[in-house]
PDB file of C-alpha atoms in Angstrom:
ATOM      1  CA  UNK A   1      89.485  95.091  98.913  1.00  0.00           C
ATOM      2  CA  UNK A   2      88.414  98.433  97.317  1.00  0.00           C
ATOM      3  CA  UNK A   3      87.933 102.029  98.254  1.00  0.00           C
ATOM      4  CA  UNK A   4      85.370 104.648  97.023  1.00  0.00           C
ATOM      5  CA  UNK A   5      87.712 106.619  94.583  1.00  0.00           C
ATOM      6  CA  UNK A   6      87.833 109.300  96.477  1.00  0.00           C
ATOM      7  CA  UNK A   7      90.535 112.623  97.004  1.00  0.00           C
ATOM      8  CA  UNK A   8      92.907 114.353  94.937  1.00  0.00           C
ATOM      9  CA  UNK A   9      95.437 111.364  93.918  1.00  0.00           C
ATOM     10  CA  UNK A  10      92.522 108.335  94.247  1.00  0.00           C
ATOM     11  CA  UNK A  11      94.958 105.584  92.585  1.00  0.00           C
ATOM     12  CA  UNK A  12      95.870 103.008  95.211  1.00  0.00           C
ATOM     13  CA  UNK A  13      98.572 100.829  94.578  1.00  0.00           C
ATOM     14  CA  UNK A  14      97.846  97.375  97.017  1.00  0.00           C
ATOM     15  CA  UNK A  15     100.924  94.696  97.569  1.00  0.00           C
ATOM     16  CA  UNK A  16      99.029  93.375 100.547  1.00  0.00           C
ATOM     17  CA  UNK A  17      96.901  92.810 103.321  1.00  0.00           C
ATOM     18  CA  UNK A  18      97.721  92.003 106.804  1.00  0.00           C
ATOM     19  CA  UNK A  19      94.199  90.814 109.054  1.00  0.00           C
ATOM     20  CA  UNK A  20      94.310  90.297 112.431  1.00  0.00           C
ATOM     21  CA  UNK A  21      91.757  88.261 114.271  1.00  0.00           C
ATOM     22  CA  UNK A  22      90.686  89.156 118.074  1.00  0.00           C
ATOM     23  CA  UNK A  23      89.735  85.792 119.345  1.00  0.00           C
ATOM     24  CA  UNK A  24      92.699  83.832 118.737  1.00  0.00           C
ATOM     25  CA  UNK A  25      95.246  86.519 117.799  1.00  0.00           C
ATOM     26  CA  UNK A  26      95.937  84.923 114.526  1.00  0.00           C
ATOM     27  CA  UNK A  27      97.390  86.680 111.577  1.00  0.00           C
ATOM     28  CA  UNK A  28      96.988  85.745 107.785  1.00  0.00           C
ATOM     29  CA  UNK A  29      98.850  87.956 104.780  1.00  0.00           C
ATOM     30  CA  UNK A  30      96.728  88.392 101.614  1.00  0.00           C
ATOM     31  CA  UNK A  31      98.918  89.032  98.477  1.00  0.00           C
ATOM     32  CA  UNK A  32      97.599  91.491  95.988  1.00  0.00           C
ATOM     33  CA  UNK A  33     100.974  91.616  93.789  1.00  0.00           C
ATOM     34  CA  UNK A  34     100.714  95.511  93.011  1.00  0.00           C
ATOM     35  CA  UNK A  35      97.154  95.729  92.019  1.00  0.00           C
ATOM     36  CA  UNK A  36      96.623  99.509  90.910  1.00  0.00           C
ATOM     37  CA  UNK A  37      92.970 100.926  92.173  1.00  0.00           C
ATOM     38  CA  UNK A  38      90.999 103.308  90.930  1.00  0.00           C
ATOM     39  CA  UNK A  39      87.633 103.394  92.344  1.00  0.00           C
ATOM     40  CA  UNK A  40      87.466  99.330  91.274  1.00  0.00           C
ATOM     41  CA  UNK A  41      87.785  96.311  93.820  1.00  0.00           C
ATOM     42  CA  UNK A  42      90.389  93.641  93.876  1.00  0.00           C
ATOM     43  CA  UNK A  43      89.787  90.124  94.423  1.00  0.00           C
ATOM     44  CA  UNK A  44      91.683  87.345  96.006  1.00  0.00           C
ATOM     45  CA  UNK A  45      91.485  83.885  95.354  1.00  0.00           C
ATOM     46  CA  UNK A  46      91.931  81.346  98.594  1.00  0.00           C
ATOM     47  CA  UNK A  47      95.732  80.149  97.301  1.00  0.00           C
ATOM     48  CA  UNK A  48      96.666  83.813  97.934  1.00  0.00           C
ATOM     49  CA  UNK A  49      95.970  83.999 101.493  1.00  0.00           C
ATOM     50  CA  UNK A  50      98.722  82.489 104.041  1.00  0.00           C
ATOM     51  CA  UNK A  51      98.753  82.306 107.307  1.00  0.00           C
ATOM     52  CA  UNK A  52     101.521  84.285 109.356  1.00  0.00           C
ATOM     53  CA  UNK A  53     104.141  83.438 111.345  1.00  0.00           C
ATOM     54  CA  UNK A  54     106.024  85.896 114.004  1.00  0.00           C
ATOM     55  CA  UNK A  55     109.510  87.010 113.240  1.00  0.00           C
ATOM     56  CA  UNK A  56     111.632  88.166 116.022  1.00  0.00           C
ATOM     57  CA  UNK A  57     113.977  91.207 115.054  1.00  0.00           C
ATOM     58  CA  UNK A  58     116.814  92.186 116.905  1.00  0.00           C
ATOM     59  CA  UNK A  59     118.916  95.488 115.795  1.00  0.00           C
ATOM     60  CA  UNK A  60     122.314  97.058 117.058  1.00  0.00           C
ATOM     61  CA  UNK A  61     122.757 100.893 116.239  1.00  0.00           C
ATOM     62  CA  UNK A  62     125.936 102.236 116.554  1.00  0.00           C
ATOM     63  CA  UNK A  63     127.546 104.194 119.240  1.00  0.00           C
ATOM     64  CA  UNK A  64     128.847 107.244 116.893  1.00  0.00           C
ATOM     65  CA  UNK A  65     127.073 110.512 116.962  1.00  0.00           C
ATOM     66  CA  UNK A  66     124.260 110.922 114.794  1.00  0.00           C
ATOM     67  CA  UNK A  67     123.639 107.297 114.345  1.00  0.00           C
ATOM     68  CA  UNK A  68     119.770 107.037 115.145  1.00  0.00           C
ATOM     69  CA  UNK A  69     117.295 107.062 112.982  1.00  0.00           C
ATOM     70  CA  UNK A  70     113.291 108.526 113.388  1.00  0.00           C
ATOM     71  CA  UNK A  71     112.765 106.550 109.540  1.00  0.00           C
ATOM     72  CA  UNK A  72     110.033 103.960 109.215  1.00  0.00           C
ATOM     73  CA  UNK A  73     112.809 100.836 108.177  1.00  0.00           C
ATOM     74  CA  UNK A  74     111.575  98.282 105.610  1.00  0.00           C
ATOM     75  CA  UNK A  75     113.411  95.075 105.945  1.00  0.00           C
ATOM     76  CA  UNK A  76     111.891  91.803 103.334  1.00  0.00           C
ATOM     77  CA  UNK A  77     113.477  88.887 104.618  1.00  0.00           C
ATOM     78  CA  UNK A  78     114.468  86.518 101.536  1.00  0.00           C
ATOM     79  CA  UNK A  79     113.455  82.306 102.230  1.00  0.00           C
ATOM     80  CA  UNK A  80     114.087  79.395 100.348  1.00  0.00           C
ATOM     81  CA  UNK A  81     109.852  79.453 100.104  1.00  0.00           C
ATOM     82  CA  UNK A  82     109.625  83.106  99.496  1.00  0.00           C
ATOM     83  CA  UNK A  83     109.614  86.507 101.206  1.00  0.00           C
ATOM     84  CA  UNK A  84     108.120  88.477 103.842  1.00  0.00           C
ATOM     85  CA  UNK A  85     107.967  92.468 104.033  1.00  0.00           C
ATOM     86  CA  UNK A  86     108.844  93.849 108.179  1.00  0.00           C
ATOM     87  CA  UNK A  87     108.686  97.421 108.698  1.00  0.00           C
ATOM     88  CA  UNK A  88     110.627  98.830 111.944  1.00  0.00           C
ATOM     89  CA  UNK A  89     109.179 102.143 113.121  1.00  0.00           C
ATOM     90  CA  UNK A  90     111.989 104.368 114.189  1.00  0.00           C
ATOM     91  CA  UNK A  91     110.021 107.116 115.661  1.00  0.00           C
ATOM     92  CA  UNK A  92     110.632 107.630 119.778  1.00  0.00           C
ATOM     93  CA  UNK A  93     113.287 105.646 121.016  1.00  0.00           C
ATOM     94  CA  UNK A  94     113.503 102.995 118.833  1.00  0.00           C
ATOM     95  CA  UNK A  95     116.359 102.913 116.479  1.00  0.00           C
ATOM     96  CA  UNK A  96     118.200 105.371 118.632  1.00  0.00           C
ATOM     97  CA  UNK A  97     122.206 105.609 119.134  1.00  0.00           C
ATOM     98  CA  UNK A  98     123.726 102.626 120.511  1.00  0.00           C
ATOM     99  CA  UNK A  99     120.328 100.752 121.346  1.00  0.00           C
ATOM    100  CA  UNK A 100     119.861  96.810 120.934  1.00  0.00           C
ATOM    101  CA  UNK A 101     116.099  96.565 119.891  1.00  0.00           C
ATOM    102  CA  UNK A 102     113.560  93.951 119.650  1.00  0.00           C
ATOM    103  CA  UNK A 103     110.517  94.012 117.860  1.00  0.00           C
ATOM    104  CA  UNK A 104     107.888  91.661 117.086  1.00  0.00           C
ATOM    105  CA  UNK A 105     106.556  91.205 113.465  1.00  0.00           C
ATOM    106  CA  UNK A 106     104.294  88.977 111.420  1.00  0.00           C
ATOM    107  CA  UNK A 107     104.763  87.488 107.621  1.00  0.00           C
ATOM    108  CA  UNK A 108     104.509  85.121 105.529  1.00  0.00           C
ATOM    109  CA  UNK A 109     106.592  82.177 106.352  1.00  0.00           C
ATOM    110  CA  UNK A 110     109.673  82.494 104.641  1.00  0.00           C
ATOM    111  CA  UNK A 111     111.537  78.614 105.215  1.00  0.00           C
ATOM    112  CA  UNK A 112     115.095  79.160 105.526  1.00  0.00           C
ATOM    113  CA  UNK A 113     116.610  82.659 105.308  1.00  0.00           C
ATOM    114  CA  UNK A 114     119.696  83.672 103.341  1.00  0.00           C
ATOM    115  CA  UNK A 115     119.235  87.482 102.586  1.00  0.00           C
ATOM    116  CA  UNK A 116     117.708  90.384 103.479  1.00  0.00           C
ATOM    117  CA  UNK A 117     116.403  93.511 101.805  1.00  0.00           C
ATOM    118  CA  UNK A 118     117.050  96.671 103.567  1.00  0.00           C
ATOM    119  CA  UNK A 119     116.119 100.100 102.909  1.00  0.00           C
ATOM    120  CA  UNK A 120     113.925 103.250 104.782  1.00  0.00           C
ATOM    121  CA  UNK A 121     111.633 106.095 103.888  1.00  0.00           C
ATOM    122  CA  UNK A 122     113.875 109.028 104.789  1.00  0.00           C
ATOM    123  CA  UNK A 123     111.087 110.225 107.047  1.00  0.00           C
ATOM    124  CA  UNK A 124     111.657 112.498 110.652  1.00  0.00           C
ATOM    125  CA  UNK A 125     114.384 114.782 111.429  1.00  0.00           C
ATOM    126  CA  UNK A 126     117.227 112.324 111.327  1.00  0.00           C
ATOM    127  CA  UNK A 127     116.402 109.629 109.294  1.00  0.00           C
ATOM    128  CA  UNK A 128     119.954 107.936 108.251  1.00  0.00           C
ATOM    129  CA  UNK A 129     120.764 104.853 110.080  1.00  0.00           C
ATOM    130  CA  UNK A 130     123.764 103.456 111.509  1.00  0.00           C
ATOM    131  CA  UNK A 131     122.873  99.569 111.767  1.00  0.00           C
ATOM    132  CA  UNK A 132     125.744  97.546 113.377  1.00  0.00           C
ATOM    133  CA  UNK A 133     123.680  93.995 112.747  1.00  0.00           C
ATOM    134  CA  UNK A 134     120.258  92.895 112.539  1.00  0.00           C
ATOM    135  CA  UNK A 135     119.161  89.627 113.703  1.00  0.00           C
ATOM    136  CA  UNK A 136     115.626  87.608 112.868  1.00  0.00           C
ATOM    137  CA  UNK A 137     114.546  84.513 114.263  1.00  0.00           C
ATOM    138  CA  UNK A 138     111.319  82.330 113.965  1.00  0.00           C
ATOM    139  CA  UNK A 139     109.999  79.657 115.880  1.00  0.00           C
ATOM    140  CA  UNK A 140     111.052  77.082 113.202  1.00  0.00           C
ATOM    141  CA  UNK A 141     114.693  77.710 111.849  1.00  0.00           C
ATOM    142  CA  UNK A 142     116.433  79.804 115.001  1.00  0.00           C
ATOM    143  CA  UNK A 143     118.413  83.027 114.462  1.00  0.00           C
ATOM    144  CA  UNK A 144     120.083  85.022 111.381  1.00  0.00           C
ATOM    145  CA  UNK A 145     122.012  87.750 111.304  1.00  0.00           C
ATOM    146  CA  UNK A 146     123.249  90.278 108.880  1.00  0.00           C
ATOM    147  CA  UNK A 147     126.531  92.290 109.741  1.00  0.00           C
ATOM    148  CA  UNK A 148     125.468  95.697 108.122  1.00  0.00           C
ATOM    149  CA  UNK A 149     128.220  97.822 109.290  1.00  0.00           C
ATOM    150  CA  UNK A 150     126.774 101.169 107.386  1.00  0.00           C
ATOM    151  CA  UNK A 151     124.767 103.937 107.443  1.00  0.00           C
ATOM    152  CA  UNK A 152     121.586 103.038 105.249  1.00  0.00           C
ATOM    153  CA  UNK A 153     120.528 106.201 103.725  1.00  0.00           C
ATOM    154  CA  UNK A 154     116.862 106.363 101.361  1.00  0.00           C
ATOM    155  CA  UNK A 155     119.210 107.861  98.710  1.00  0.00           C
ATOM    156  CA  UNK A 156     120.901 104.012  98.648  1.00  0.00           C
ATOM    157  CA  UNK A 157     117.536 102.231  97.693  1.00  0.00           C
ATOM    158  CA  UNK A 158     117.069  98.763  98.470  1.00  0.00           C
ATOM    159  CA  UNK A 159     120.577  97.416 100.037  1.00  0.00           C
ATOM    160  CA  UNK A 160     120.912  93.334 100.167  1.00  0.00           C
ATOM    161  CA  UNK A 161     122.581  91.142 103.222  1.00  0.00           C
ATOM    162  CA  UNK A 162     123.582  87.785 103.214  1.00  0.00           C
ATOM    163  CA  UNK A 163     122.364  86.027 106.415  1.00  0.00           C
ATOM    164  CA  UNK A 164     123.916  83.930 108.668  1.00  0.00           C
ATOM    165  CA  UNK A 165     123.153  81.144 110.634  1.00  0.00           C
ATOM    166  CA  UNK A 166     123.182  82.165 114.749  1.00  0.00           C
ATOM    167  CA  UNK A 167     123.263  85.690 117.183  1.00  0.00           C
ATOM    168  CA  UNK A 168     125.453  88.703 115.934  1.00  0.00           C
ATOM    169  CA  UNK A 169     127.927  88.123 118.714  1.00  0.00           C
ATOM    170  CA  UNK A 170     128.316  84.219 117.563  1.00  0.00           C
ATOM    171  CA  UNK A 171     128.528  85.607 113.688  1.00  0.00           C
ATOM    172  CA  UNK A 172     130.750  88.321 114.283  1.00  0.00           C
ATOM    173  CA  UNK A 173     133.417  88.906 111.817  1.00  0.00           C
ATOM    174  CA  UNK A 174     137.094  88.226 113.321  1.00  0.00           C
ATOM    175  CA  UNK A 175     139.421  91.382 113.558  1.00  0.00           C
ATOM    176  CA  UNK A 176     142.820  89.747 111.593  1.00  0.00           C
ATOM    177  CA  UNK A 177     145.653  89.428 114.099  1.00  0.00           C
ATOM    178  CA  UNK A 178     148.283  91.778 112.899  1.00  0.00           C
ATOM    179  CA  UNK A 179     151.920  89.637 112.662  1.00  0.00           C
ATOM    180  CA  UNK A 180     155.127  90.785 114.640  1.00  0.00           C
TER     181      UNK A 180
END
């Protein structure tokens, strides 16, 4: 990967590469790890290339006024064999007040999820977030979900989630029955 050095900031900082293929649809992820370039090319060895898996995200927005968001959202889900970047793109009706959404993304395979990494660029008219839950599943380890319950602002940074095993409605946390 390179580029030809040219406009007025030419530095190019690369994490990685995500190539499609047309005949068979396949995806593989090409890690760069940060690589800064200036008018020079980066190389990649063959260990640095994975294939990709899909990932199957599911959020809840909230109800309350003002919770949608028009940000690009940057979730990297956490595995027991590593992570995988996901980006959400808020803009139309996406991400909008009391929508479920699903979208479909490809990563690295991650094994067994425990966290997640959540944060967004701040970008379009309203771009805080109200997420209620956000749910991934893969073909290999089923569904995990992440009770949020906040507004996720870019001021926050990068805010962590423990995941748990199953669907948001199955993970829900129980309202304590008040005594008499």
């Amino acid at each position: 990967a390179g580029h030809d050095n040219s406009g007025h900031f030419p530095g190019w900082k690369l994490d990685y590469i995500r190539i499609g293929t047309a005949q068979d649809g396949d995806m593989v992820h090409a890690e760069f790890g940060g690589q800064w370039l200036k008018g020079d090319t980066a190389v990649l060895s063959a260990e640095s290339v994975t294939k990709c898996v899909p990932f199957h995200v599911f959020t809840k927005t909230s109800n309350k006024i003002n919770s949608g968001t028009d940000a690009i959202v940057s979730i990297t889900l956490l595995g027991e064999e590593g992570m995988s970047a996901l980006t959400l793109n808020g803009r139309g009706k996406p991400l909008d007040r009391g929508r479920v959404d699903e979208f479909l993304c490809y990563g690295p395979r991650v094994g067994v999820p425990h966290a997640l990494l959540l944060s967004q660029d701040g970008s379009g008219a309203f771009s805080s977030w109200r997420c209620e839950w956000i749910s991934i599943s893969d073909d290999e380890h089923g569904i995990f979900t992440a009770h949020v319950q906040r507004v996720v602002k870019k001021p926050d940074g990068v805010l962590q989630f423990d995941l748990v095993r199953g669907d948001a409605e199955a993970t829900a946390p129980q309202e304590e029955e008040e005594e008499e």
